[in-house]
Amino acid sequence: MAIKKVMVIGAGQMGAGIAQVCAQSGFEVLLNDRDKDALQAGINGIEKLLTRNVEKDRLTEEEKAATLGRLSLSNTLKDAASCDLVIEAVVENMDVKTAVFRELDMYTPKHTILASNTSSLPITEIAAETKRPDQVIGMHFMNPVPVMKLIEIIRGLQTSDETYEAIQAMSLQLSKIPVEVKDFPGFVSNRILMPMINEAIYTVYEGVATPKDVDQVMKLGMNHPMGPLTLADFIGLDTCLYIMEVLHEGFGDSKYRPCPLLRQYVKAGWLGKKTGKGFYEYR
Ligand code: CAA
Ligand code: NAD
């Protein structure tokens, strides 16, 4: 079954990026969010990035118009009835995600594949909430989606070969490079990245160095494009905390204990770039 129409749920930084890349690659896209302001902010952000691409001669005016023409907005999951693939990119919370998947299972036709952009949550458990667990899969894009080449594809225990092959082919159509991984907490990407970020937060918490100096060490000493605390602010400190909690609970190992300073920042509403304050200030 060819994938022609895609719904992306969640118009935050990931959902908007995923919708943009799908529309630029020729797919019809419905961008969904339950929050109308977030939906508008998502589409405004896409338009801005497309305009920048035109200014930089990476896209023609016609391609920009065609891309925007393939994008529509939605605020009800019932609209998924017309889609061949749904990619969920809502908050990293199991209860919220499973509620979305249960609804999607009711509204979508039998052939529709249900994918999650989760950073760490078990695909097997999300799949078990539906009557089509063989058609549920993890499609983990990296931030910023239009720039990063990787899609980590996570197979739940029940995911069929047919579903995997359709998503692998779709990833290539998006000009991304898919890598297949098994369904373990944090998969590969965040099992390795997030403990490094958490450790960077511990070094600040223990007074070893300032955020700026921790970032300088990793940028200048290890050639990382962003220091770990800048990256944490960029990802969202709430998302970083949720991922550490999944690793901690999933492996039952104290080496994944979220740093208390990370918890405190999230409690304060200092979520990083998206709220204007995290380890740095953004104005
Ligand atoms: N959205 C879309 N495009 C963006 C962007 C954004 N937020 N930020 C930057 N870009 C693009 C721009 O097109 C820009 O090119 P132009 O200026 O010509 O338009 C290009 O990237 C380079 O940007 P900059 O010159 O401003 O900055 P840079 O050279 O430092 O690159 C970066 C920016 C690509 C984000 C780079 O800093 C980087 O690779 N950082 C690390 C990103 C990373 O590790 N991502 C993974 C996060 S973890 C994750 O995603 C998984 C998870 O589950 C949490
Ligand atoms: P975000 O906070 O920027 O956006 C989430 C959006 O989902 C919000 O606009 C919110 O209104 C919407 N939403 C929440 N519940 C909803 C529902 N029930 N129905 C419709 N919309 C709903 O978050 P984000 O950073 O884009 O992360 C989204 C997902 O992508 C998370 O699972 C996260 O772990 C994953 N992810 C994040 C990153 C990253 O770097 N931030 C990278 C890869 C994967």
mmCIF file of C-alpha atoms and ligand atoms in Angstrom:
data_model
loop_
_atom_site.group_PDB
_atom_site.id
_atom_site.type_symbol
_atom_site.label_atom_id
_atom_site.label_comp_id
_atom_site.label_asym_id
_atom_site.label_seq_id
_atom_site.Cartn_x
_atom_site.Cartn_y
_atom_site.Cartn_z
ATOM 1 C CA MET A 1 0.000 0.000 0.000
ATOM 2 C CA ALA A 2 1.499 3.338 -1.078
ATOM 3 C CA ILE A 3 1.619 6.107 1.525
ATOM 4 C CA LYS A 4 0.144 9.296 0.051
ATOM 5 C CA LYS A 5 -1.443 11.192 2.928
ATOM 6 C CA VAL A 6 0.075 11.671 6.367
ATOM 7 C CA MET A 7 -1.266 13.137 9.592
ATOM 8 C CA VAL A 8 1.313 14.590 11.990
ATOM 9 C CA ILE A 9 -0.014 15.010 15.532
ATOM 10 C CA GLY A 10 1.571 17.734 17.652
ATOM 11 C CA ALA A 11 2.662 20.976 15.975
ATOM 12 C CA GLY A 12 5.549 21.608 18.385
ATOM 13 C CA GLN A 13 9.173 21.752 17.310
ATOM 14 C CA MET A 14 9.243 18.098 16.178
ATOM 15 C CA GLY A 15 5.763 17.835 14.646
ATOM 16 C CA ALA A 16 6.173 21.035 12.628
ATOM 17 C CA GLY A 17 9.551 19.835 11.325
ATOM 18 C CA ILE A 18 8.163 16.410 10.400
ATOM 19 C CA ALA A 19 5.178 17.995 8.621
ATOM 20 C CA GLN A 20 7.496 20.324 6.696
ATOM 21 C CA VAL A 21 9.798 17.537 5.531
ATOM 22 C CA CYS A 22 6.846 15.304 4.510
ATOM 23 C CA ALA A 23 5.185 18.121 2.535
ATOM 24 C CA GLN A 24 8.490 19.098 0.878
ATOM 25 C CA SER A 25 8.900 15.461 -0.202
ATOM 26 C CA GLY A 26 5.520 15.419 -1.981
ATOM 27 C CA PHE A 27 3.192 13.919 0.655
ATOM 28 C CA GLU A 28 -0.207 15.424 1.453
ATOM 29 C CA VAL A 29 0.007 16.436 5.121
ATOM 30 C CA LEU A 30 -2.522 17.200 7.831
ATOM 31 C CA LEU A 31 -0.828 18.938 10.763
ATOM 32 C CA ASN A 32 -2.858 18.379 13.940
ATOM 33 C CA ASP A 33 -2.673 19.953 17.396
ATOM 34 C CA ARG A 34 -5.315 20.237 20.073
ATOM 35 C CA ASP A 35 -4.028 23.750 20.858
ATOM 36 C CA LYS A 36 -5.003 26.231 18.117
ATOM 37 C CA ASP A 37 -2.199 28.665 19.015
ATOM 38 C CA ALA A 38 0.386 25.884 18.806
ATOM 39 C CA LEU A 39 -1.019 24.885 15.419
ATOM 40 C CA GLN A 40 -0.734 28.440 14.120
ATOM 41 C CA ALA A 41 2.779 28.803 15.559
ATOM 42 C CA GLY A 42 3.728 25.511 13.881
ATOM 43 C CA ILE A 43 2.564 26.540 10.412
ATOM 44 C CA ASN A 44 4.075 30.040 10.817
ATOM 45 C CA GLY A 45 7.415 28.433 11.671
ATOM 46 C CA ILE A 46 7.239 26.188 8.591
ATOM 47 C CA GLU A 47 6.466 29.153 6.356
ATOM 48 C CA LYS A 48 9.408 31.083 7.812
ATOM 49 C CA LEU A 49 11.848 28.208 7.200
ATOM 50 C CA LEU A 50 10.567 27.732 3.631
ATOM 51 C CA THR A 51 11.019 31.478 2.959
ATOM 52 C CA ARG A 52 14.570 31.237 4.302
ATOM 53 C CA ASN A 53 15.206 28.324 1.936
ATOM 54 C CA VAL A 54 13.960 30.438 -1.005
ATOM 55 C CA GLU A 55 16.214 33.340 0.064
ATOM 56 C CA LYS A 56 19.157 30.932 0.205
ATOM 57 C CA ASP A 57 18.339 29.498 -3.262
ATOM 58 C CA ARG A 58 17.649 26.058 -1.824
ATOM 59 C CA LEU A 59 14.009 26.184 -2.927
ATOM 60 C CA THR A 60 12.080 28.040 -5.664
ATOM 61 C CA GLU A 61 8.992 30.188 -4.968
ATOM 62 C CA GLU A 62 6.952 27.556 -6.861
ATOM 63 C CA GLU A 63 8.285 24.718 -4.665
ATOM 64 C CA LYS A 64 7.504 26.758 -1.558
ATOM 65 C CA ALA A 65 3.927 27.398 -2.753
ATOM 66 C CA ALA A 66 3.482 23.723 -3.703
ATOM 67 C CA THR A 67 4.781 22.621 -0.286
ATOM 68 C CA LEU A 68 2.378 24.945 1.536
ATOM 69 C CA GLY A 69 -0.409 23.755 -0.784
ATOM 70 C CA ARG A 70 0.135 20.187 0.419
ATOM 71 C CA LEU A 71 -0.190 21.233 4.082
ATOM 72 C CA SER A 72 -3.548 21.557 5.864
ATOM 73 C CA LEU A 73 -4.377 22.133 9.514
ATOM 74 C CA SER A 74 -6.537 19.957 11.742
ATOM 75 C CA ASN A 75 -7.689 20.020 15.337
ATOM 76 C CA THR A 76 -9.537 16.737 15.511
ATOM 77 C CA LEU A 77 -8.037 13.262 15.371
ATOM 78 C CA LYS A 78 -11.114 12.183 13.379
ATOM 79 C CA ASP A 79 -9.420 13.760 10.323
ATOM 80 C CA ALA A 80 -6.969 10.838 10.418
ATOM 81 C CA ALA A 81 -9.702 8.822 8.661
ATOM 82 C CA SER A 82 -8.296 9.985 5.303
ATOM 83 C CA CYS A 83 -4.639 9.162 6.080
ATOM 84 C CA ASP A 84 -2.387 6.225 5.172
ATOM 85 C CA LEU A 85 0.143 7.049 7.890
ATOM 86 C CA VAL A 86 -0.101 8.920 11.175
ATOM 87 C CA ILE A 87 3.041 10.189 12.917
ATOM 88 C CA GLU A 88 2.414 11.130 16.557
ATOM 89 C CA ALA A 89 4.686 13.814 18.066
ATOM 90 C CA VAL A 90 2.889 14.920 21.249
ATOM 91 C CA VAL A 91 4.438 15.278 24.713
ATOM 92 C CA GLU A 92 6.716 12.427 25.948
ATOM 93 C CA ASN A 93 4.115 10.933 28.284
ATOM 94 C CA MET A 94 2.823 7.360 28.052
ATOM 95 C CA ASP A 95 -0.754 8.149 29.154
ATOM 96 C CA VAL A 96 -1.123 10.977 26.633
ATOM 97 C CA LYS A 97 0.380 8.878 23.814
ATOM 98 C CA THR A 98 -1.697 5.763 24.505
ATOM 99 C CA ALA A 99 -4.902 7.868 24.624
ATOM 100 C CA VAL A 100 -3.997 9.282 21.189
ATOM 101 C CA PHE A 101 -3.262 5.795 19.766
ATOM 102 C CA ARG A 102 -6.540 4.357 21.093
ATOM 103 C CA GLU A 103 -8.457 7.147 19.346
ATOM 104 C CA LEU A 104 -6.475 6.751 16.127
ATOM 105 C CA ASP A 105 -7.207 3.023 16.125
ATOM 106 C CA MET A 106 -10.930 3.860 16.110
ATOM 107 C CA TYR A 107 -10.850 6.571 13.435
ATOM 108 C CA THR A 108 -8.370 5.279 10.837
ATOM 109 C CA PRO A 109 -9.002 2.680 8.121
ATOM 110 C CA LYS A 110 -7.533 -0.789 8.503
ATOM 111 C CA HIS A 111 -4.499 -0.177 6.302
ATOM 112 C CA THR A 112 -3.254 2.939 8.163
ATOM 113 C CA ILE A 113 0.154 2.674 9.838
ATOM 114 C CA LEU A 114 0.460 4.357 13.246
ATOM 115 C CA ALA A 115 3.946 5.667 14.027
ATOM 116 C CA SER A 116 5.297 7.398 17.127
ATOM 117 C CA ASN A 117 8.140 9.902 17.245
ATOM 118 C CA THR A 118 8.701 9.000 20.894
ATOM 119 C CA SER A 119 12.237 9.596 22.177
ATOM 120 C CA SER A 120 12.274 6.703 24.601
ATOM 121 C CA LEU A 121 8.890 5.119 25.385
ATOM 122 C CA PRO A 122 8.254 1.422 24.564
ATOM 123 C CA ILE A 123 6.655 0.953 21.130
ATOM 124 C CA THR A 124 5.562 -2.556 22.182
ATOM 125 C CA GLU A 125 3.416 -1.080 24.970
ATOM 126 C CA ILE A 126 1.930 1.649 22.742
ATOM 127 C CA ALA A 127 1.158 -0.994 20.061
ATOM 128 C CA ALA A 128 -0.622 -3.215 22.604
ATOM 129 C CA GLU A 129 -3.191 -0.439 23.152
ATOM 130 C CA THR A 130 -4.432 -0.890 19.565
ATOM 131 C CA LYS A 131 -6.124 -3.653 17.605
ATOM 132 C CA ARG A 132 -3.388 -3.400 14.947
ATOM 133 C CA PRO A 133 -0.141 -3.853 16.926
ATOM 134 C CA ASP A 134 1.594 -5.204 13.791
ATOM 135 C CA GLN A 135 1.039 -1.765 12.147
ATOM 136 C CA VAL A 136 2.551 0.282 14.989
ATOM 137 C CA ILE A 137 6.175 1.417 14.777
ATOM 138 C CA GLY A 138 8.638 3.998 16.123
ATOM 139 C CA MET A 139 9.771 6.658 13.656
ATOM 140 C CA HIS A 140 12.223 8.741 15.659
ATOM 141 C CA PHE A 141 13.260 11.926 13.866
ATOM 142 C CA MET A 142 16.086 14.114 15.192
ATOM 143 C CA ASN A 143 15.886 17.804 16.016
ATOM 144 C CA PRO A 144 16.003 20.030 13.934
ATOM 145 C CA VAL A 145 14.109 17.708 11.604
ATOM 146 C CA PRO A 146 14.762 19.560 8.318
ATOM 147 C CA VAL A 147 18.532 19.370 8.944
ATOM 148 C CA MET A 148 19.254 16.047 10.669
ATOM 149 C CA LYS A 149 19.662 13.018 8.396
ATOM 150 C CA LEU A 150 18.782 10.208 10.806
ATOM 151 C CA ILE A 151 15.499 8.433 11.422
ATOM 152 C CA GLU A 152 15.782 5.756 14.095
ATOM 153 C CA ILE A 153 13.163 3.119 13.241
ATOM 154 C CA ILE A 154 12.016 1.147 16.258
ATOM 155 C CA ARG A 155 10.351 -2.203 15.840
ATOM 156 C CA GLY A 156 8.023 -3.230 18.631
ATOM 157 C CA LEU A 157 7.774 -6.944 19.363
ATOM 158 C CA GLN A 158 4.604 -7.082 17.246
ATOM 159 C CA THR A 159 5.692 -4.830 14.304
ATOM 160 C CA SER A 160 5.343 -6.700 10.993
ATOM 161 C CA ASP A 161 7.998 -6.807 8.274
ATOM 162 C CA GLU A 162 5.509 -5.152 5.927
ATOM 163 C CA THR A 163 5.101 -2.157 8.267
ATOM 164 C CA TYR A 164 8.858 -1.898 8.758
ATOM 165 C CA GLU A 165 9.504 -1.974 5.005
ATOM 166 C CA ALA A 166 6.860 0.713 4.315
ATOM 167 C CA ILE A 167 8.414 3.039 6.914
ATOM 168 C CA GLN A 168 11.946 2.334 5.744
ATOM 169 C CA ALA A 169 10.903 3.226 2.159
ATOM 170 C CA MET A 170 9.085 6.362 3.360
ATOM 171 C CA SER A 171 12.184 7.488 5.322
ATOM 172 C CA LEU A 172 14.263 7.236 2.148
ATOM 173 C CA GLN A 173 11.602 9.237 0.251
ATOM 174 C CA LEU A 174 12.074 11.954 2.896
ATOM 175 C CA SER A 175 15.823 11.914 1.990
ATOM 176 C CA LYS A 176 16.654 10.630 5.473
ATOM 177 C CA ILE A 177 18.807 7.683 6.501
ATOM 178 C CA PRO A 178 16.923 5.045 8.484
ATOM 179 C CA VAL A 179 18.622 2.905 11.122
ATOM 180 C CA GLU A 180 16.740 -0.049 12.597
ATOM 181 C CA VAL A 181 16.896 -0.537 16.368
ATOM 182 C CA LYS A 182 15.195 -2.774 18.907
ATOM 183 C CA ASP A 183 12.632 -1.596 21.413
ATOM 184 C CA PHE A 184 14.706 -0.922 24.551
ATOM 185 C CA PRO A 185 14.452 2.192 26.777
ATOM 186 C CA GLY A 186 15.905 5.223 24.973
ATOM 187 C CA PHE A 187 16.573 3.010 21.913
ATOM 188 C CA VAL A 188 20.163 3.788 20.778
ATOM 189 C CA SER A 189 20.161 7.586 20.360
ATOM 190 C CA ASN A 190 18.876 8.657 23.760
ATOM 191 C CA ARG A 191 20.417 5.775 25.702
ATOM 192 C CA ILE A 192 23.757 7.285 24.749
ATOM 193 C CA LEU A 193 22.997 11.018 24.400
ATOM 194 C CA MET A 194 20.789 11.637 27.436
ATOM 195 C CA PRO A 195 23.120 10.242 30.162
ATOM 196 C CA MET A 196 25.797 12.572 28.754
ATOM 197 C CA ILE A 197 23.439 15.553 29.047
ATOM 198 C CA ASN A 198 22.390 14.424 32.556
ATOM 199 C CA GLU A 199 26.070 14.152 33.558
ATOM 200 C CA ALA A 200 26.712 17.660 32.205
ATOM 201 C CA ILE A 201 23.877 18.899 34.467
ATOM 202 C CA TYR A 202 25.479 17.073 37.434
ATOM 203 C CA THR A 203 28.780 18.878 36.803
ATOM 204 C CA VAL A 204 26.919 22.212 37.079
ATOM 205 C CA TYR A 205 24.938 20.955 40.129
ATOM 206 C CA GLU A 206 28.153 19.933 41.881
ATOM 207 C CA GLY A 207 29.795 23.282 41.085
ATOM 208 C CA VAL A 208 32.535 21.791 38.916
ATOM 209 C CA ALA A 209 32.025 24.412 36.193
ATOM 210 C CA THR A 210 29.492 26.928 34.851
ATOM 211 C CA PRO A 211 27.081 25.908 32.050
ATOM 212 C CA LYS A 212 29.090 28.038 29.607
ATOM 213 C CA ASP A 213 32.355 26.346 30.554
ATOM 214 C CA VAL A 214 30.867 22.830 30.438
ATOM 215 C CA ASP A 215 29.639 23.612 26.913
ATOM 216 C CA GLN A 216 33.005 25.089 25.899
ATOM 217 C CA VAL A 217 34.796 21.914 27.026
ATOM 218 C CA MET A 218 32.556 19.689 24.909
ATOM 219 C CA LYS A 219 32.497 22.018 21.890
ATOM 220 C CA LEU A 220 36.193 22.838 21.731
ATOM 221 C CA GLY A 221 37.495 19.610 23.223
ATOM 222 C CA MET A 222 35.226 17.060 21.543
ATOM 223 C CA ASN A 223 34.088 18.979 18.453
ATOM 224 C CA HIS A 224 30.409 18.705 19.370
ATOM 225 C CA PRO A 225 28.368 21.220 17.323
ATOM 226 C CA MET A 226 26.546 22.353 20.484
ATOM 227 C CA GLY A 227 27.570 21.937 24.103
ATOM 228 C CA PRO A 228 25.362 19.492 26.065
ATOM 229 C CA LEU A 229 23.572 22.217 28.046
ATOM 230 C CA THR A 230 22.807 24.281 24.938
ATOM 231 C CA LEU A 231 21.545 21.054 23.383
ATOM 232 C CA ALA A 232 19.428 20.262 26.473
ATOM 233 C CA ASP A 233 17.822 23.727 26.241
ATOM 234 C CA PHE A 234 17.255 23.137 22.530
ATOM 235 C CA ILE A 235 15.604 19.711 23.054
ATOM 236 C CA GLY A 236 13.501 20.956 26.002
ATOM 237 C CA LEU A 237 14.376 20.209 29.644
ATOM 238 C CA ASP A 238 10.953 18.587 30.184
ATOM 239 C CA THR A 239 11.678 16.129 27.363
ATOM 240 C CA CYS A 240 15.193 15.471 28.774
ATOM 241 C CA LEU A 241 13.710 14.713 32.211
ATOM 242 C CA TYR A 242 11.004 12.397 30.812
ATOM 243 C CA ILE A 243 13.645 10.471 28.848
ATOM 244 C CA MET A 244 15.898 10.087 31.929
ATOM 245 C CA GLU A 245 12.894 8.838 33.913
ATOM 246 C CA VAL A 246 12.158 6.221 31.236
ATOM 247 C CA LEU A 247 15.814 5.068 31.300
ATOM 248 C CA HIS A 248 15.882 5.005 35.124
ATOM 249 C CA GLU A 249 12.638 3.049 35.417
ATOM 250 C CA GLY A 250 13.218 0.865 32.368
ATOM 251 C CA PHE A 251 16.691 -0.364 33.372
ATOM 252 C CA GLY A 252 16.241 -0.064 37.147
ATOM 253 C CA ASP A 253 19.821 1.179 37.366
ATOM 254 C CA SER A 254 20.818 4.166 39.545
ATOM 255 C CA LYS A 255 23.319 5.291 36.902
ATOM 256 C CA TYR A 256 20.321 6.808 35.064
ATOM 257 C CA ARG A 257 19.079 8.849 38.049
ATOM 258 C CA PRO A 258 17.895 12.248 36.740
ATOM 259 C CA CYS A 259 19.955 15.093 38.220
ATOM 260 C CA PRO A 260 17.966 16.932 40.955
ATOM 261 C CA LEU A 261 18.840 20.239 39.260
ATOM 262 C CA LEU A 262 17.100 19.048 36.086
ATOM 263 C CA ARG A 263 13.963 18.232 38.117
ATOM 264 C CA GLN A 264 14.107 21.630 39.789
ATOM 265 C CA TYR A 265 14.389 23.521 36.486
ATOM 266 C CA VAL A 266 11.399 21.630 35.074
ATOM 267 C CA LYS A 267 9.367 22.348 38.216
ATOM 268 C CA ALA A 268 10.237 26.052 37.835
ATOM 269 C CA GLY A 269 8.948 25.976 34.246
ATOM 270 C CA TRP A 270 12.470 26.647 32.944
ATOM 271 C CA LEU A 271 12.177 24.299 29.993
ATOM 272 C CA GLY A 272 14.895 25.813 27.795
ATOM 273 C CA LYS A 273 14.572 27.663 24.519
ATOM 274 C CA LYS A 274 10.818 27.097 24.173
ATOM 275 C CA THR A 275 10.032 28.970 27.417
ATOM 276 C CA GLY A 276 12.818 31.581 27.102
ATOM 277 C CA LYS A 277 14.877 30.210 30.015
ATOM 278 C CA GLY A 278 16.803 27.073 30.798
ATOM 279 C CA PHE A 279 20.554 26.900 31.394
ATOM 280 C CA TYR A 280 20.667 30.057 29.268
ATOM 281 C CA GLU A 281 18.266 32.943 28.621
ATOM 282 C CA TYR A 282 16.621 33.437 25.217
ATOM 283 C CA ARG A 283 15.085 36.777 24.307
HETATM 284 N N1 CAA B 1 15.122 24.359 12.274
HETATM 285 C C1 CAA B 1 15.387 24.201 10.961
HETATM 286 N N2 CAA B 1 16.594 24.446 10.440
HETATM 287 C C2 CAA B 1 17.560 24.881 11.253
HETATM 288 C C3 CAA B 1 17.355 25.076 12.628
HETATM 289 C C4 CAA B 1 16.054 24.796 13.132
HETATM 290 N N3 CAA B 1 15.767 24.916 14.441
HETATM 291 N N4 CAA B 1 18.495 25.503 13.188
HETATM 292 C C5 CAA B 1 19.403 25.571 12.206
HETATM 293 N N5 CAA B 1 18.851 25.182 11.043
HETATM 294 C C6 CAA B 1 19.510 25.058 9.758
HETATM 295 C C7 CAA B 1 19.521 26.299 8.999
HETATM 296 O O1 CAA B 1 19.012 26.021 7.698
HETATM 297 C C8 CAA B 1 20.983 26.697 8.903
HETATM 298 O O2 CAA B 1 21.349 27.058 7.628
HETATM 299 P P1 CAA B 1 21.075 28.546 7.058
HETATM 300 O O3 CAA B 1 21.567 29.511 8.095
HETATM 301 O O4 CAA B 1 21.838 28.538 5.809
HETATM 302 O O5 CAA B 1 19.599 28.650 6.848
HETATM 303 C C9 CAA B 1 21.765 25.435 9.236
HETATM 304 O O6 CAA B 1 20.862 24.615 9.976
HETATM 305 C C10 CAA B 1 22.979 25.730 10.097
HETATM 306 O O7 CAA B 1 22.566 26.527 11.180
HETATM 307 P P2 CAA B 1 23.472 27.608 11.919
HETATM 308 O O8 CAA B 1 24.545 28.065 10.985
HETATM 309 O O9 CAA B 1 22.559 28.640 12.491
HETATM 310 O O10 CAA B 1 24.071 26.844 13.157
HETATM 311 P P3 CAA B 1 24.964 25.541 13.245
HETATM 312 O O11 CAA B 1 25.948 25.459 12.137
HETATM 313 O O12 CAA B 1 25.422 25.489 14.641
HETATM 314 O O13 CAA B 1 23.939 24.346 13.028
HETATM 315 C C11 CAA B 1 22.621 22.751 14.129
HETATM 316 C C12 CAA B 1 22.801 24.229 13.795
HETATM 317 C C13 CAA B 1 22.410 21.937 12.850
HETATM 318 C C14 CAA B 1 21.350 22.662 14.979
HETATM 319 C C15 CAA B 1 23.889 22.236 14.889
HETATM 320 O O14 CAA B 1 24.189 23.097 15.954
HETATM 321 C C16 CAA B 1 23.732 20.833 15.414
HETATM 322 O O15 CAA B 1 23.887 19.863 14.683
HETATM 323 N N6 CAA B 1 23.451 20.730 16.722
HETATM 324 C C17 CAA B 1 23.235 19.421 17.370
HETATM 325 C C18 CAA B 1 21.854 18.936 17.031
HETATM 326 C C19 CAA B 1 21.581 17.618 17.654
HETATM 327 O O16 CAA B 1 22.382 16.991 18.323
HETATM 328 N N7 CAA B 1 20.353 17.156 17.422
HETATM 329 C C20 CAA B 1 19.868 15.933 18.034
HETATM 330 C C21 CAA B 1 19.110 16.296 19.283
HETATM 331 S S1 CAA B 1 18.582 14.854 20.139
HETATM 332 C C22 CAA B 1 17.199 14.404 19.332
HETATM 333 O O17 CAA B 1 16.730 15.003 18.413
HETATM 334 C C23 CAA B 1 16.545 13.141 19.832
HETATM 335 C C24 CAA B 1 15.670 13.246 20.988
HETATM 336 O O18 CAA B 1 14.811 12.387 21.101
HETATM 337 C C25 CAA B 1 15.816 14.250 22.056
HETATM 338 P P1 NAD B 2 6.630 20.239 22.070
HETATM 339 O O1 NAD B 2 6.288 20.496 23.482
HETATM 340 O O2 NAD B 2 7.403 21.249 21.287
HETATM 341 O O3 NAD B 2 5.255 19.966 21.229
HETATM 342 C C1 NAD B 2 4.266 19.058 21.596
HETATM 343 C C2 NAD B 2 2.952 19.500 20.943
HETATM 344 O O4 NAD B 2 1.974 18.463 21.116
HETATM 345 C C3 NAD B 2 2.357 20.767 21.564
HETATM 346 O O5 NAD B 2 2.119 21.721 20.545
HETATM 347 C C4 NAD B 2 1.039 20.299 22.202
HETATM 348 O O6 NAD B 2 0.006 21.265 22.113
HETATM 349 C C5 NAD B 2 0.725 19.080 21.353
HETATM 350 N N1 NAD B 2 -0.143 18.083 22.008
HETATM 351 C C6 NAD B 2 -0.023 17.592 23.261
HETATM 352 N N2 NAD B 2 -0.977 16.665 23.475
HETATM 353 C C7 NAD B 2 -1.691 16.558 22.326
HETATM 354 C C8 NAD B 2 -2.802 15.764 21.919
HETATM 355 N N3 NAD B 2 -3.347 14.886 22.762
HETATM 356 N N4 NAD B 2 -3.286 15.906 20.656
HETATM 357 C C9 NAD B 2 -2.748 16.807 19.803
HETATM 358 N N5 NAD B 2 -1.681 17.595 20.147
HETATM 359 C C10 NAD B 2 -1.164 17.472 21.387
HETATM 360 O O7 NAD B 2 7.362 18.829 22.049
HETATM 361 P P2 NAD B 2 8.457 18.280 21.010
HETATM 362 O O8 NAD B 2 9.801 18.687 21.458
HETATM 363 O O9 NAD B 2 8.011 18.573 19.627
HETATM 364 O O10 NAD B 2 8.346 16.702 21.306
HETATM 365 C C11 NAD B 2 7.275 15.919 20.801
HETATM 366 C C12 NAD B 2 7.656 14.451 20.819
HETATM 367 O O11 NAD B 2 8.840 14.255 20.029
HETATM 368 C C13 NAD B 2 7.987 13.895 22.210
HETATM 369 O O12 NAD B 2 7.578 12.555 22.280
HETATM 370 C C14 NAD B 2 9.506 13.990 22.250
HETATM 371 O O13 NAD B 2 10.089 13.089 23.145
HETATM 372 C C15 NAD B 2 9.846 13.637 20.814
HETATM 373 N N6 NAD B 2 11.150 14.125 20.350
HETATM 374 C C16 NAD B 2 11.613 15.336 20.767
HETATM 375 C C17 NAD B 2 12.836 15.782 20.309
HETATM 376 C C18 NAD B 2 13.373 17.118 20.726
HETATM 377 O O14 NAD B 2 14.563 17.379 20.511
HETATM 378 N N7 NAD B 2 12.582 17.982 21.317
HETATM 379 C C19 NAD B 2 13.583 14.993 19.411
HETATM 380 C C20 NAD B 2 13.056 13.770 18.980
HETATM 381 C C21 NAD B 2 11.833 13.333 19.466
#
